[in-house]
Coordinates of C-alpha atoms in Angstrom, one line a residue:
M1 CA -131.4 29.0 -35.9
L2 CA -133.7 26.8 -35.0
L3 CA -134.5 23.3 -37.2
A4 CA -137.1 24.4 -40.3
T5 CA -139.6 22.1 -41.2
A6 CA -140.2 22.8 -45.0
A7 CA -142.8 20.9 -47.1
V8 CA -142.0 18.1 -49.1
V9 CA -143.0 18.6 -52.8
H10 CA -142.8 15.0 -54.8
L11 CA -140.4 16.4 -58.4
E12 CA -138.6 14.1 -60.2
G13 CA -134.8 14.4 -61.8
A14 CA -133.9 18.1 -62.0
A15 CA -136.8 19.7 -60.8
L16 CA -136.8 18.0 -57.2
A17 CA -132.7 18.5 -57.0
A18 CA -132.9 22.0 -57.8
A19 CA -135.5 22.3 -55.0
E20 CA -133.4 20.9 -52.5
R21 CA -130.5 22.8 -53.3
D22 CA -132.6 26.3 -53.3
A23 CA -134.2 25.7 -49.9
L24 CA -131.4 24.8 -48.4
A25 CA -128.9 27.4 -49.9
A26 CA -130.1 30.5 -47.7
V27 CA -129.9 28.6 -44.3
L28 CA -126.1 27.0 -45.4
E29 CA -125.0 30.5 -46.5
H30 CA -125.6 31.9 -43.3
E31 CA -124.3 29.0 -41.4
R32 CA -121.0 29.1 -42.8
A33 CA -120.9 32.8 -42.8
E34 CA -121.1 32.7 -39.1
H35 CA -118.5 29.6 -38.5
A36 CA -115.9 31.8 -40.7
R37 CA -116.8 34.4 -38.5
S38 CA -116.0 32.7 -35.9
D39 CA -113.1 30.8 -37.1
Q40 CA -111.3 34.2 -37.5
L41 CA -112.1 35.8 -34.7
L42 CA -110.1 33.0 -32.7
A43 CA -107.3 33.0 -35.5
D44 CA -107.3 36.6 -34.7
A45 CA -107.1 36.4 -31.4
P46 CA -104.5 38.9 -30.1
P47 CA -101.5 37.5 -27.4
L48 CA -101.8 38.6 -23.8
S49 CA -98.8 41.3 -24.0
S50 CA -100.9 43.2 -26.7
L51 CA -103.5 44.4 -24.2
V52 CA -103.4 47.5 -22.2
P53 CA -101.6 46.8 -18.5
S54 CA -104.6 48.5 -17.1
I55 CA -106.8 45.9 -18.2
F56 CA -106.9 43.7 -14.8
A57 CA -108.0 47.1 -12.5
E58 CA -110.9 47.7 -15.5
A59 CA -112.3 44.4 -14.6
E60 CA -112.6 45.0 -11.0
A61 CA -113.7 48.4 -11.8
E62 CA -116.4 46.9 -13.3
A63 CA -117.5 43.9 -11.4
E64 CA -121.0 44.2 -10.0
P65 CA -120.7 44.7 -5.7
P66 CA -122.0 41.3 -4.3
P67 CA -125.9 41.2 -3.2
A68 CA -126.8 42.9 -0.5
D69 CA -128.9 39.8 0.4
N70 CA -127.9 36.3 0.1
S71 CA -131.0 34.7 0.7
S72 CA -129.6 30.7 -0.1
G73 CA -128.5 31.2 3.5
R74 CA -124.6 30.4 2.9
P75 CA -121.8 32.6 2.3
T76 CA -121.6 33.3 -1.1
P77 CA -118.9 30.6 -2.6
E78 CA -115.2 32.4 -3.5
W79 CA -115.9 31.7 -6.5
A80 CA -118.5 34.0 -7.2
S81 CA -117.1 36.3 -4.8
G82 CA -118.2 40.2 -6.1
L83 CA -119.3 39.2 -8.9
G84 CA -122.7 40.4 -8.6
L85 CA -124.4 37.2 -9.5
P86 CA -127.8 36.4 -9.0
V87 CA -129.0 34.8 -6.2
Y88 CA -129.9 31.1 -7.5
L89 CA -127.3 31.1 -9.2
L90 CA -125.2 30.6 -6.2
D91 CA -126.3 27.6 -5.0
T92 CA -124.7 26.1 -8.2
A93 CA -122.3 23.2 -6.9
P94 CA -118.8 23.2 -8.5
T95 CA -117.8 20.4 -11.4
V96 CA -115.3 17.7 -9.5
G97 CA -113.9 14.7 -11.8
D98 CA -112.7 15.1 -15.4
G99 CA -115.5 15.6 -18.3
E100 CA -114.6 12.3 -20.2
L101 CA -117.7 10.4 -21.5
R102 CA -115.8 7.8 -24.0
H103 CA -118.1 5.8 -26.2
L104 CA -118.0 1.6 -25.4
P105 CA -113.6 1.4 -25.4
A106 CA -112.8 -1.7 -25.6
S107 CA -109.8 -0.8 -22.6
P108 CA -108.6 2.0 -20.9
S109 CA -106.0 2.3 -23.0
E110 CA -107.7 1.9 -26.5
R111 CA -108.7 4.9 -28.0
A112 CA -113.0 5.4 -28.4
P113 CA -114.6 8.4 -29.6
L114 CA -115.3 11.6 -26.7
L115 CA -119.1 11.9 -27.0
P116 CA -120.6 15.5 -26.1
T117 CA -120.8 16.1 -22.2
L118 CA -122.2 19.7 -21.9
Y119 CA -125.6 20.8 -23.7
L120 CA -127.3 23.7 -24.6
P121 CA -130.4 22.0 -25.4
G122 CA -133.3 25.2 -25.0
F123 CA -134.6 27.7 -25.1
P124 CA -134.5 29.1 -28.9
K125 CA -134.5 33.1 -29.1
A126 CA -133.1 32.9 -25.6
A127 CA -129.6 34.1 -27.2
T128 CA -128.1 30.6 -27.4
T129 CA -126.4 31.3 -30.1
W130 CA -124.3 34.1 -28.6
L131 CA -124.3 31.7 -25.5
S132 CA -122.5 28.8 -27.6
N133 CA -120.5 31.3 -29.2
C134 CA -119.0 32.6 -26.2
V135 CA -118.3 29.6 -24.8
Q136 CA -116.7 28.0 -27.9
Y137 CA -114.4 31.3 -27.9
A138 CA -113.4 31.8 -24.8
F139 CA -113.0 28.7 -23.6
S140 CA -111.7 27.2 -26.6
P141 CA -107.9 25.3 -26.9
V142 CA -106.7 28.4 -28.1
N143 CA -107.6 30.4 -25.5
I144 CA -107.1 28.0 -22.4
C145 CA -103.9 26.2 -23.7
G146 CA -102.4 28.7 -25.9
R147 CA -101.7 29.0 -30.2
R148 CA -99.5 25.8 -30.0
A149 CA -101.7 23.0 -30.5
E150 CA -99.2 20.5 -30.4
K151 CA -99.1 20.5 -26.1
W152 CA -103.6 20.3 -26.4
A153 CA -103.1 17.2 -25.7
A154 CA -100.8 17.4 -22.7
C155 CA -102.7 20.9 -21.7
T156 CA -103.8 20.4 -17.8
R157 CA -106.3 22.9 -18.1
R158 CA -109.9 21.5 -19.4
Y159 CA -111.0 23.2 -22.8
A160 CA -114.1 23.3 -24.8
L161 CA -114.3 21.3 -28.4
A162 CA -117.6 21.2 -30.9
P163 CA -118.2 18.6 -33.4
L164 CA -116.7 18.9 -37.0
F165 CA -117.6 18.8 -40.6
T166 CA -115.6 19.8 -43.4
D167 CA -116.3 20.6 -47.0
A168 CA -114.7 18.2 -50.0
R169 CA -111.5 20.0 -49.4
A170 CA -111.2 18.5 -46.4
Q171 CA -111.7 21.8 -44.5
P172 CA -112.9 21.5 -40.8
S173 CA -115.4 24.0 -39.6
A174 CA -117.5 23.9 -35.9
W175 CA -121.2 22.3 -35.6
K176 CA -123.5 24.9 -33.7
E177 CA -125.9 22.7 -33.9
L178 CA -126.0 19.0 -34.4
F179 CA -129.9 17.6 -34.2
F180 CA -128.0 14.5 -34.1
F181 CA -130.5 13.2 -31.0
G182 CA -133.7 14.4 -32.3
G183 CA -135.0 17.1 -34.5
R184 CA -134.9 14.9 -37.6
P185 CA -137.4 11.9 -38.9
P186 CA -136.2 8.5 -39.1
A187 CA -135.5 8.1 -42.8
H188 CA -133.2 11.2 -42.8
P189 CA -129.4 10.1 -43.6
F190 CA -127.7 11.4 -40.7
A191 CA -130.8 10.8 -38.5
Y192 CA -130.3 9.3 -34.7
R193 CA -129.0 5.7 -34.6
P194 CA -128.1 3.6 -31.4
D195 CA -124.2 2.6 -32.6
L196 CA -124.0 6.9 -32.6
L197 CA -121.7 6.1 -36.0
E198 CA -122.9 8.8 -38.0
L199 CA -122.4 11.3 -34.6
H200 CA -119.0 10.3 -33.4
G201 CA -117.6 9.6 -37.3
P202 CA -114.4 8.0 -38.2
D203 CA -111.2 7.9 -36.1
P204 CA -108.6 10.9 -36.7
T205 CA -105.6 9.2 -36.0
G206 CA -106.8 5.6 -37.4
G207 CA -104.9 3.2 -39.2
P208 CA -102.3 5.4 -41.6
L209 CA -103.2 8.1 -39.3
R210 CA -101.7 6.8 -36.2
N211 CA -99.1 9.4 -35.8
L212 CA -100.8 12.4 -36.2
S213 CA -101.8 14.8 -33.5
L214 CA -104.5 13.6 -32.0
L215 CA -106.4 16.8 -32.4
W216 CA -105.1 17.8 -36.0
P217 CA -108.7 18.3 -37.4
W218 CA -109.4 20.7 -34.6
E219 CA -106.3 22.7 -34.9
R220 CA -107.0 23.4 -38.5
Q221 CA -110.2 24.6 -37.7
L222 CA -108.9 27.0 -34.7
L223 CA -105.8 27.8 -35.9
G224 CA -106.4 27.8 -40.5
P225 CA -103.4 27.0 -42.4
R226 CA -99.7 28.1 -40.6
R227 CA -96.1 27.4 -42.0
G228 CA -95.4 24.2 -41.9
S229 CA -99.1 23.2 -41.9
A230 CA -101.0 20.1 -43.9
S231 CA -101.3 21.2 -47.3
G232 CA -104.4 21.0 -49.4
A233 CA -103.4 17.8 -50.8
E234 CA -102.4 16.2 -47.8
L235 CA -105.7 17.1 -45.7
M236 CA -107.4 15.3 -48.7
G237 CA -105.5 12.6 -48.3
R238 CA -105.8 12.2 -44.6
L239 CA -110.0 12.1 -45.3
R240 CA -109.8 9.7 -47.5
A241 CA -107.7 7.3 -45.6
M242 CA -110.4 8.3 -42.8
C243 CA -113.8 8.2 -44.6
A244 CA -113.1 5.5 -47.8
Q245 CA -113.9 2.1 -45.2
S246 CA -116.3 1.9 -42.5
V247 CA -115.7 0.0 -39.6
P248 CA -117.8 -2.4 -37.0
P249 CA -119.9 0.0 -34.2
Q250 CA -117.9 0.6 -31.2
S251 CA -119.8 -2.0 -29.2
C252 CA -118.5 -4.5 -31.1
L253 CA -114.9 -3.9 -30.5
S254 CA -115.8 -3.2 -26.5
G255 CA -116.5 -7.2 -26.6
G256 CA -120.9 -6.6 -27.3
G257 CA -122.4 -8.7 -30.3
G258 CA -125.5 -9.0 -31.6
D259 CA -126.6 -9.0 -35.4
A260 CA -125.4 -5.5 -35.8
C261 CA -121.2 -7.5 -35.3
R262 CA -122.3 -10.2 -37.4
A263 CA -123.4 -8.0 -40.3
A264 CA -121.3 -6.4 -42.9
P265 CA -120.4 -2.6 -41.5
R266 CA -123.1 0.0 -42.8
C267 CA -122.1 1.8 -45.4
S268 CA -122.3 5.4 -46.6
V269 CA -126.1 6.5 -48.4
L270 CA -124.6 10.0 -49.2
G271 CA -122.8 11.3 -52.0
T272 CA -122.5 8.7 -54.9
A273 CA -123.4 6.3 -52.9
A274 CA -127.2 8.1 -53.0
C275 CA -127.2 6.7 -56.9
E276 CA -125.7 3.4 -56.8
G277 CA -127.5 0.2 -56.4
A278 CA -131.0 0.3 -53.5
N279 CA -129.8 3.6 -52.4
W280 CA -130.8 5.1 -56.1
R281 CA -134.2 7.8 -56.0
G282 CA -135.8 9.9 -58.9
V283 CA -133.6 12.7 -57.9
C284 CA -130.6 10.9 -59.4
R285 CA -132.0 11.1 -62.9
G286 CA -131.7 15.1 -62.4
L287 CA -128.3 14.1 -61.3
G288 CA -126.7 12.5 -64.6
A289 CA -127.7 9.0 -63.6
A290 CA -131.1 7.6 -65.3
R291 CA -130.9 4.4 -63.4
P292 CA -129.0 2.8 -60.9
Q293 CA -125.1 2.9 -60.3
P294 CA -122.7 0.3 -59.4
Q295 CA -121.8 0.4 -56.5
L296 CA -118.2 1.3 -55.2
G297 CA -117.1 0.8 -52.1
C298 CA -118.5 1.8 -48.3
T299 CA -117.5 5.0 -47.2
H300 CA -117.7 5.2 -43.5
P301 CA -121.4 6.0 -42.5
A302 CA -120.7 9.6 -41.8
C303 CA -118.5 10.4 -44.3
A304 CA -120.0 11.4 -48.6
R305 CA -117.8 10.6 -51.3
V306 CA -118.3 12.8 -54.2
A307 CA -116.1 12.1 -57.6
E308 CA -116.0 13.5 -61.3
A309 CA -118.2 12.9 -63.7
S310 CA -120.4 11.1 -61.4
A311 CA -124.0 11.6 -59.8
A312 CA -124.1 12.8 -56.0
E313 CA -126.3 13.4 -53.5
S314 CA -125.6 14.8 -49.8
G315 CA -129.1 16.6 -48.8
Q316 CA -128.3 19.3 -47.1
F317 CA -124.7 18.6 -46.6
S318 CA -124.7 18.7 -50.7
L319 CA -123.6 22.6 -50.7
N320 CA -120.5 22.0 -48.7
C321 CA -119.6 18.4 -50.0
V322 CA -119.8 18.2 -54.1
W323 CA -117.2 17.8 -57.1
S324 CA -115.4 20.9 -58.5
P325 CA -112.4 20.5 -61.0
R326 CA -110.4 22.8 -58.3
L327 CA -110.6 19.4 -56.4
K328 CA -108.6 16.9 -59.1
A329 CA -105.9 20.3 -59.4
V330 CA -105.3 20.0 -55.6
S331 CA -105.6 16.3 -55.0
G332 CA -104.6 15.2 -58.3
R333 CA -107.5 12.3 -57.8
S334 CA -110.6 12.2 -59.2
D335 CA -112.7 12.0 -56.2
A336 CA -113.0 13.6 -52.4
Y337 CA -114.2 13.0 -49.1
C338 CA -116.5 15.1 -46.6
A339 CA -117.2 14.7 -43.1
H340 CA -120.6 15.0 -41.6
S341 CA -119.9 14.7 -38.2
L342 CA -116.4 14.3 -36.3
L343 CA -115.5 13.8 -32.6
P344 CA -112.3 13.3 -30.9
W345 CA -110.9 9.9 -29.9
A346 CA -108.5 9.2 -27.0
A347 CA -107.4 6.6 -24.5
R348 CA -108.3 7.2 -21.0
G349 CA -107.2 10.1 -19.5
E350 CA -105.0 11.2 -23.2
L351 CA -107.3 14.7 -23.8
N352 CA -108.8 17.0 -21.2
A353 CA -111.7 18.2 -23.1
S354 CA -115.6 18.7 -23.0
V355 CA -117.2 18.0 -25.8
M356 CA -119.8 20.0 -26.9
D357 CA -123.6 19.8 -28.4
F358 CA -125.4 23.0 -28.9
T359 CA -129.1 22.5 -30.5
P360 CA -131.5 24.0 -28.9
N361 CA -134.7 21.8 -29.2
Y362 CA -133.1 19.1 -27.6
I363 CA -135.3 19.8 -24.4
C364 CA -138.3 19.9 -25.8
D365 CA -138.0 16.0 -27.2
A366 CA -138.6 13.4 -25.2
D367 CA -136.6 10.6 -27.3
A368 CA -133.4 13.4 -27.6
M369 CA -133.3 13.4 -24.2
A370 CA -133.7 10.4 -23.6
R371 CA -130.7 8.9 -26.4
I372 CA -128.7 11.4 -24.6
H373 CA -129.3 9.6 -21.3
D374 CA -128.5 6.1 -22.8
S375 CA -125.5 7.2 -24.7
A376 CA -124.6 8.1 -20.6
A377 CA -125.0 5.2 -19.6
E378 CA -121.4 4.5 -18.3
R379 CA -121.5 7.9 -16.9
P380 CA -124.3 10.1 -16.6
E381 CA -122.8 12.2 -13.6
A382 CA -120.8 13.8 -16.4
V383 CA -123.3 15.5 -18.6
K384 CA -124.0 18.8 -17.6
F385 CA -127.1 21.3 -19.7
I386 CA -127.3 24.7 -19.8
V387 CA -130.6 26.0 -20.1
V388 CA -131.1 29.6 -21.3
V389 CA -135.0 31.1 -20.6
R390 CA -136.6 33.9 -21.3
D391 CA -140.3 36.0 -21.0
P392 CA -142.0 33.9 -23.0
V393 CA -144.4 36.7 -24.8
A394 CA -141.0 38.5 -25.5
R395 CA -139.5 35.0 -26.6
A396 CA -142.2 34.2 -28.9
F397 CA -142.2 37.7 -30.1
S398 CA -138.8 37.2 -31.0
E399 CA -138.7 34.4 -32.6
W400 CA -142.1 35.4 -35.2
S401 CA -139.9 38.6 -36.1
M402 CA -137.3 36.6 -37.6
F403 CA -139.5 34.2 -39.4
A404 CA -142.0 36.1 -40.4
L405 CA -140.3 40.1 -40.6
G406 CA -136.8 38.6 -41.4
W407 CA -136.4 35.2 -43.3
G408 CA -139.8 35.1 -44.7
W409 CA -140.4 31.6 -44.0
D410 CA -143.6 32.7 -41.8
H411 CA -146.2 33.9 -44.1
E412 CA -148.6 35.7 -41.5
P413 CA -148.2 39.1 -41.1
D414 CA -150.0 39.5 -38.1
F415 CA -148.0 38.7 -34.8
L416 CA -151.5 38.1 -32.5
K417 CA -153.3 36.2 -35.2
K418 CA -150.6 33.3 -34.8
M419 CA -150.3 33.8 -31.3
H420 CA -154.3 33.1 -31.1
A421 CA -154.2 30.3 -33.6
Q422 CA -151.4 28.6 -31.9
M423 CA -152.4 28.8 -28.1
R424 CA -156.2 27.5 -29.6
A425 CA -154.5 24.3 -31.0
F426 CA -152.4 23.7 -27.9
E427 CA -155.3 23.9 -25.4
R428 CA -156.7 21.5 -28.3
C429 CA -154.0 18.8 -28.2
N430 CA -154.7 17.8 -25.0
A431 CA -157.9 19.6 -23.2
T432 CA -157.6 17.9 -19.7
L433 CA -153.6 18.6 -19.0
F434 CA -154.3 22.2 -20.5
H435 CA -153.2 24.8 -17.5
R436 CA -153.7 21.8 -15.0
I437 CA -150.2 22.0 -13.5
D438 CA -151.5 19.4 -10.5
L439 CA -152.2 16.4 -13.3
V440 CA -149.1 17.4 -15.3
K441 CA -146.9 16.8 -12.4
A442 CA -148.7 13.6 -11.8
L443 CA -148.4 12.4 -14.9
P444 CA -145.9 9.0 -15.0
D445 CA -143.2 8.3 -16.7
D446 CA -144.1 7.4 -20.2
E447 CA -147.7 9.4 -19.6
L448 CA -145.5 12.9 -19.7
F449 CA -143.3 12.0 -22.6
A450 CA -146.2 10.8 -24.6
Y451 CA -147.6 14.1 -23.9
I452 CA -144.6 16.1 -24.6
T453 CA -144.4 14.5 -28.0
Q454 CA -147.6 15.1 -28.9
C455 CA -148.2 18.6 -28.4
F456 CA -144.3 19.8 -27.7
R457 CA -142.6 19.8 -31.0
G458 CA -139.4 21.9 -31.0
K459 CA -139.5 23.0 -34.5
A460 CA -139.5 26.6 -36.1
M461 CA -142.8 28.8 -35.4
E462 CA -144.3 27.2 -33.1
Y463 CA -144.2 30.2 -31.1
I464 CA -146.4 29.3 -27.9
T465 CA -145.3 25.6 -27.4
N466 CA -141.0 26.7 -27.7
S467 CA -142.5 29.5 -25.0
I468 CA -143.9 26.9 -22.5
Y469 CA -140.6 26.1 -20.8
P470 CA -141.6 23.9 -17.6
V471 CA -143.2 21.1 -19.0
C472 CA -140.1 20.8 -21.2
V473 CA -137.8 20.9 -17.9
L474 CA -140.3 18.2 -15.8
G475 CA -139.5 15.8 -18.9
A476 CA -135.8 16.3 -18.8
L477 CA -135.7 16.3 -14.6
R478 CA -137.1 12.9 -15.2
F479 CA -133.9 11.5 -16.9
F480 CA -131.2 13.9 -15.1
P481 CA -130.9 15.2 -11.3
K482 CA -131.7 19.4 -11.0
E483 CA -128.1 19.5 -10.2
Q484 CA -126.8 18.8 -13.9
F485 CA -128.7 21.4 -15.1
L486 CA -127.9 25.1 -15.1
F487 CA -130.8 27.5 -15.4
L488 CA -129.9 31.1 -16.7
R489 CA -132.6 33.9 -16.9
F490 CA -131.7 35.8 -20.3
E491 CA -132.8 39.1 -18.6
D492 CA -129.9 38.0 -16.1
M493 CA -127.5 37.2 -18.4
K494 CA -128.0 40.8 -20.4
K495 CA -126.6 42.4 -17.3
M496 CA -123.8 39.8 -16.6
H497 CA -120.7 41.2 -17.3
A498 CA -118.1 38.8 -18.3
P499 CA -116.3 37.8 -15.3
G500 CA -119.4 36.7 -14.0
L501 CA -120.5 34.4 -16.7
L502 CA -117.1 33.2 -17.4
R503 CA -117.0 32.2 -13.4
L504 CA -120.2 30.7 -13.3
L505 CA -119.8 28.6 -16.7
A506 CA -116.3 27.4 -15.8
N507 CA -117.4 26.4 -11.8
F508 CA -120.7 24.6 -13.5
T509 CA -118.5 22.8 -16.5
G510 CA -115.5 22.5 -14.8
L511 CA -113.4 24.1 -18.0
H512 CA -111.3 26.5 -17.2
T513 CA -110.7 29.7 -16.8
D514 CA -108.7 32.3 -14.8
D515 CA -107.8 36.4 -14.1
E516 CA -105.7 36.5 -17.7
I517 CA -108.2 35.2 -20.0
I518 CA -110.9 37.0 -18.0
A519 CA -109.3 40.4 -18.8
R520 CA -108.1 39.2 -22.2
L521 CA -111.7 38.3 -23.6
Q522 CA -112.8 41.2 -21.8
G523 CA -110.4 43.5 -24.3
E524 CA -111.9 41.9 -27.3
R525 CA -115.0 42.8 -25.9
Q526 CA -116.5 39.0 -25.8
C527 CA -119.0 37.7 -23.8
E528 CA -121.2 40.5 -23.0
M529 CA -124.2 41.0 -24.1
L530 CA -124.0 44.9 -23.9
N531 CA -121.4 44.5 -26.7
A532 CA -122.9 41.8 -28.9
R533 CA -122.9 43.3 -32.3
K534 CA -125.7 41.3 -33.8
K535 CA -129.2 42.9 -32.2
P536 CA -132.3 41.1 -32.6
L537 CA -135.3 41.8 -35.1
S538 CA -137.8 42.2 -32.9
F539 CA -135.7 45.3 -31.1
G540 CA -135.9 47.0 -34.6
K541 CA -137.5 49.9 -36.2
D542 CA -139.2 49.2 -38.6
K543 CA -142.8 50.5 -38.9
R544 CA -143.9 46.8 -39.2
T545 CA -141.9 45.9 -36.1
V546 CA -142.9 48.8 -34.2
S547 CA -146.5 48.1 -35.1
A548 CA -146.3 44.9 -34.2
R549 CA -144.7 45.5 -30.9
A550 CA -147.6 48.2 -30.3
N551 CA -150.2 45.4 -30.8
L552 CA -148.8 43.3 -28.7
S553 CA -148.5 45.7 -25.7
A554 CA -152.2 46.2 -26.2
A555 CA -152.8 42.3 -25.6
M556 CA -150.3 42.1 -23.1
G557 CA -152.6 41.1 -20.1
E558 CA -154.5 37.9 -22.3
F559 CA -150.9 36.6 -22.8
E560 CA -150.0 37.1 -19.7
A561 CA -153.1 35.0 -18.1
F562 CA -152.3 32.6 -20.8
F563 CA -148.6 31.7 -19.6
Q564 CA -149.2 32.3 -15.8
P565 CA -149.7 28.6 -14.6
Y566 CA -146.4 27.9 -16.8
D567 CA -144.4 30.6 -15.2
E568 CA -145.4 29.5 -11.4
L569 CA -144.4 25.8 -12.1
L570 CA -141.5 27.0 -13.8
S571 CA -140.4 28.9 -10.6
E572 CA -141.4 25.8 -8.2
L573 CA -139.2 23.4 -10.4
V574 CA -136.3 26.1 -10.8
D575 CA -136.1 29.2 -8.6
P576 CA -138.3 31.3 -7.2
N577 CA -136.6 34.4 -9.3
F578 CA -138.0 32.7 -12.4
K579 CA -140.7 35.0 -12.8
W580 CA -141.3 37.7 -15.4
G581 CA -142.9 41.1 -15.7
A582 CA -143.5 44.3 -17.0
D583 CA -140.0 45.1 -17.0
T584 CA -138.9 41.9 -19.1
H585 CA -142.0 41.8 -21.9
R586 CA -139.4 43.8 -23.9

């Protein structure tokens, strides 16, 4: 899903509160359903013994033959033998070492947040959501280390973890798109801040929780409530212990100084705090607070407190973080806490996990790529990026189909008219650099990043610029070397069977897989796009889609000419095989 940009309507009181809730309800309901479906798939994963014994033979039979001509000039790597991967992927170097990136630890033995090291920063409508679901499922600790969560911390096989958020019942769910490093205005309560407090959240095993499993929130997210697991009241009590007070930034604990360490800890501005003291806004009137309420404590910036008979406003987070009488029935208390973002905390070598952030607008946000680089200043080589690109015309049509024909957010029913308007707007944005690939490549860093910021916004319904991949790739390569990127074509990924895709991902990321795991996933029909249950709207057969596709086909030559210089630059930057033609315009 792309980050939508809504018009801000200045209303007061109840009208504003209702407008905000209505605008976000559809998106968040969809997200909750996706989270629930993913969690249920993990909970219901069958044991290997329940699978048909012949599945190993079937996996071998279905694997495609190796390429007849390995144009890399080197022997096919052992990990890729017999998988039929595109030749350009055979050059992917294996990952060595660990994937750990701890945020400013006070010492090797002190626990600190594990920051994301695996990103899927682009591009939207190129099966990035499908791929993120595949990675989260195939490389979860459940599949890699087993269903006994107490063994995850000691597991020597590397697995993947997603950042979590909770509702007011302290029930955790996985974030798919964080939008922390970019994509939010500076005033947003969860926008990027250099101390990363809103990203990593409170320590799940800090203070009175020190005897709990390091990964107890992920255990609950992946396995759900089980016999002997924490009750609802216990979960809410744990979250209270984590969120009820703020903490200094990690930089202060690791010996740093500065004004941030001398000042009082930052506090949450959401939940009940949104209508307290200087945080009070007009929207609070409609929530029952006609004037600023007294400030009650300092909640961690990554959390929100809600309470009985108290005004509370949690922005986009609000539909998951609201007070209800049931909360009091469960916990026996008149308030509750929600966490917007939780990352695992660990001492050096205590967890063998890679944290993921799949936000498909990062790569076209120069600020986001700079911030990711800054967050990894101690170990920039630990960061990996998986970038998926697609035939630019087909990608644009798919995005328009979703927003115009599916969600109704784009009110322009004529795809060609919309494309022509955006093509003209892109040319006007910087006429000097338009179609001048030689000039774009020669830009100094600051001028290239300024061009990306000015003309590439990475937002929803930007059909043209979201399909001009190489300018954004060029910017990303100014921060990280090409070896830290795995570039995939949507068209190639569609043809891959699970063995090829999973071994490719494992080789690149360092995440674990093996024949037994791959066989199990194939038996569950996971990680093969041909088995995907959800078909894009652009493949639909309703009259509007069929008519739009026909009009697009007639205008294809014009669009090919528009994208041609950028397609050539992508081939130069990534691999000569990154090309599109009549067979990919679908």
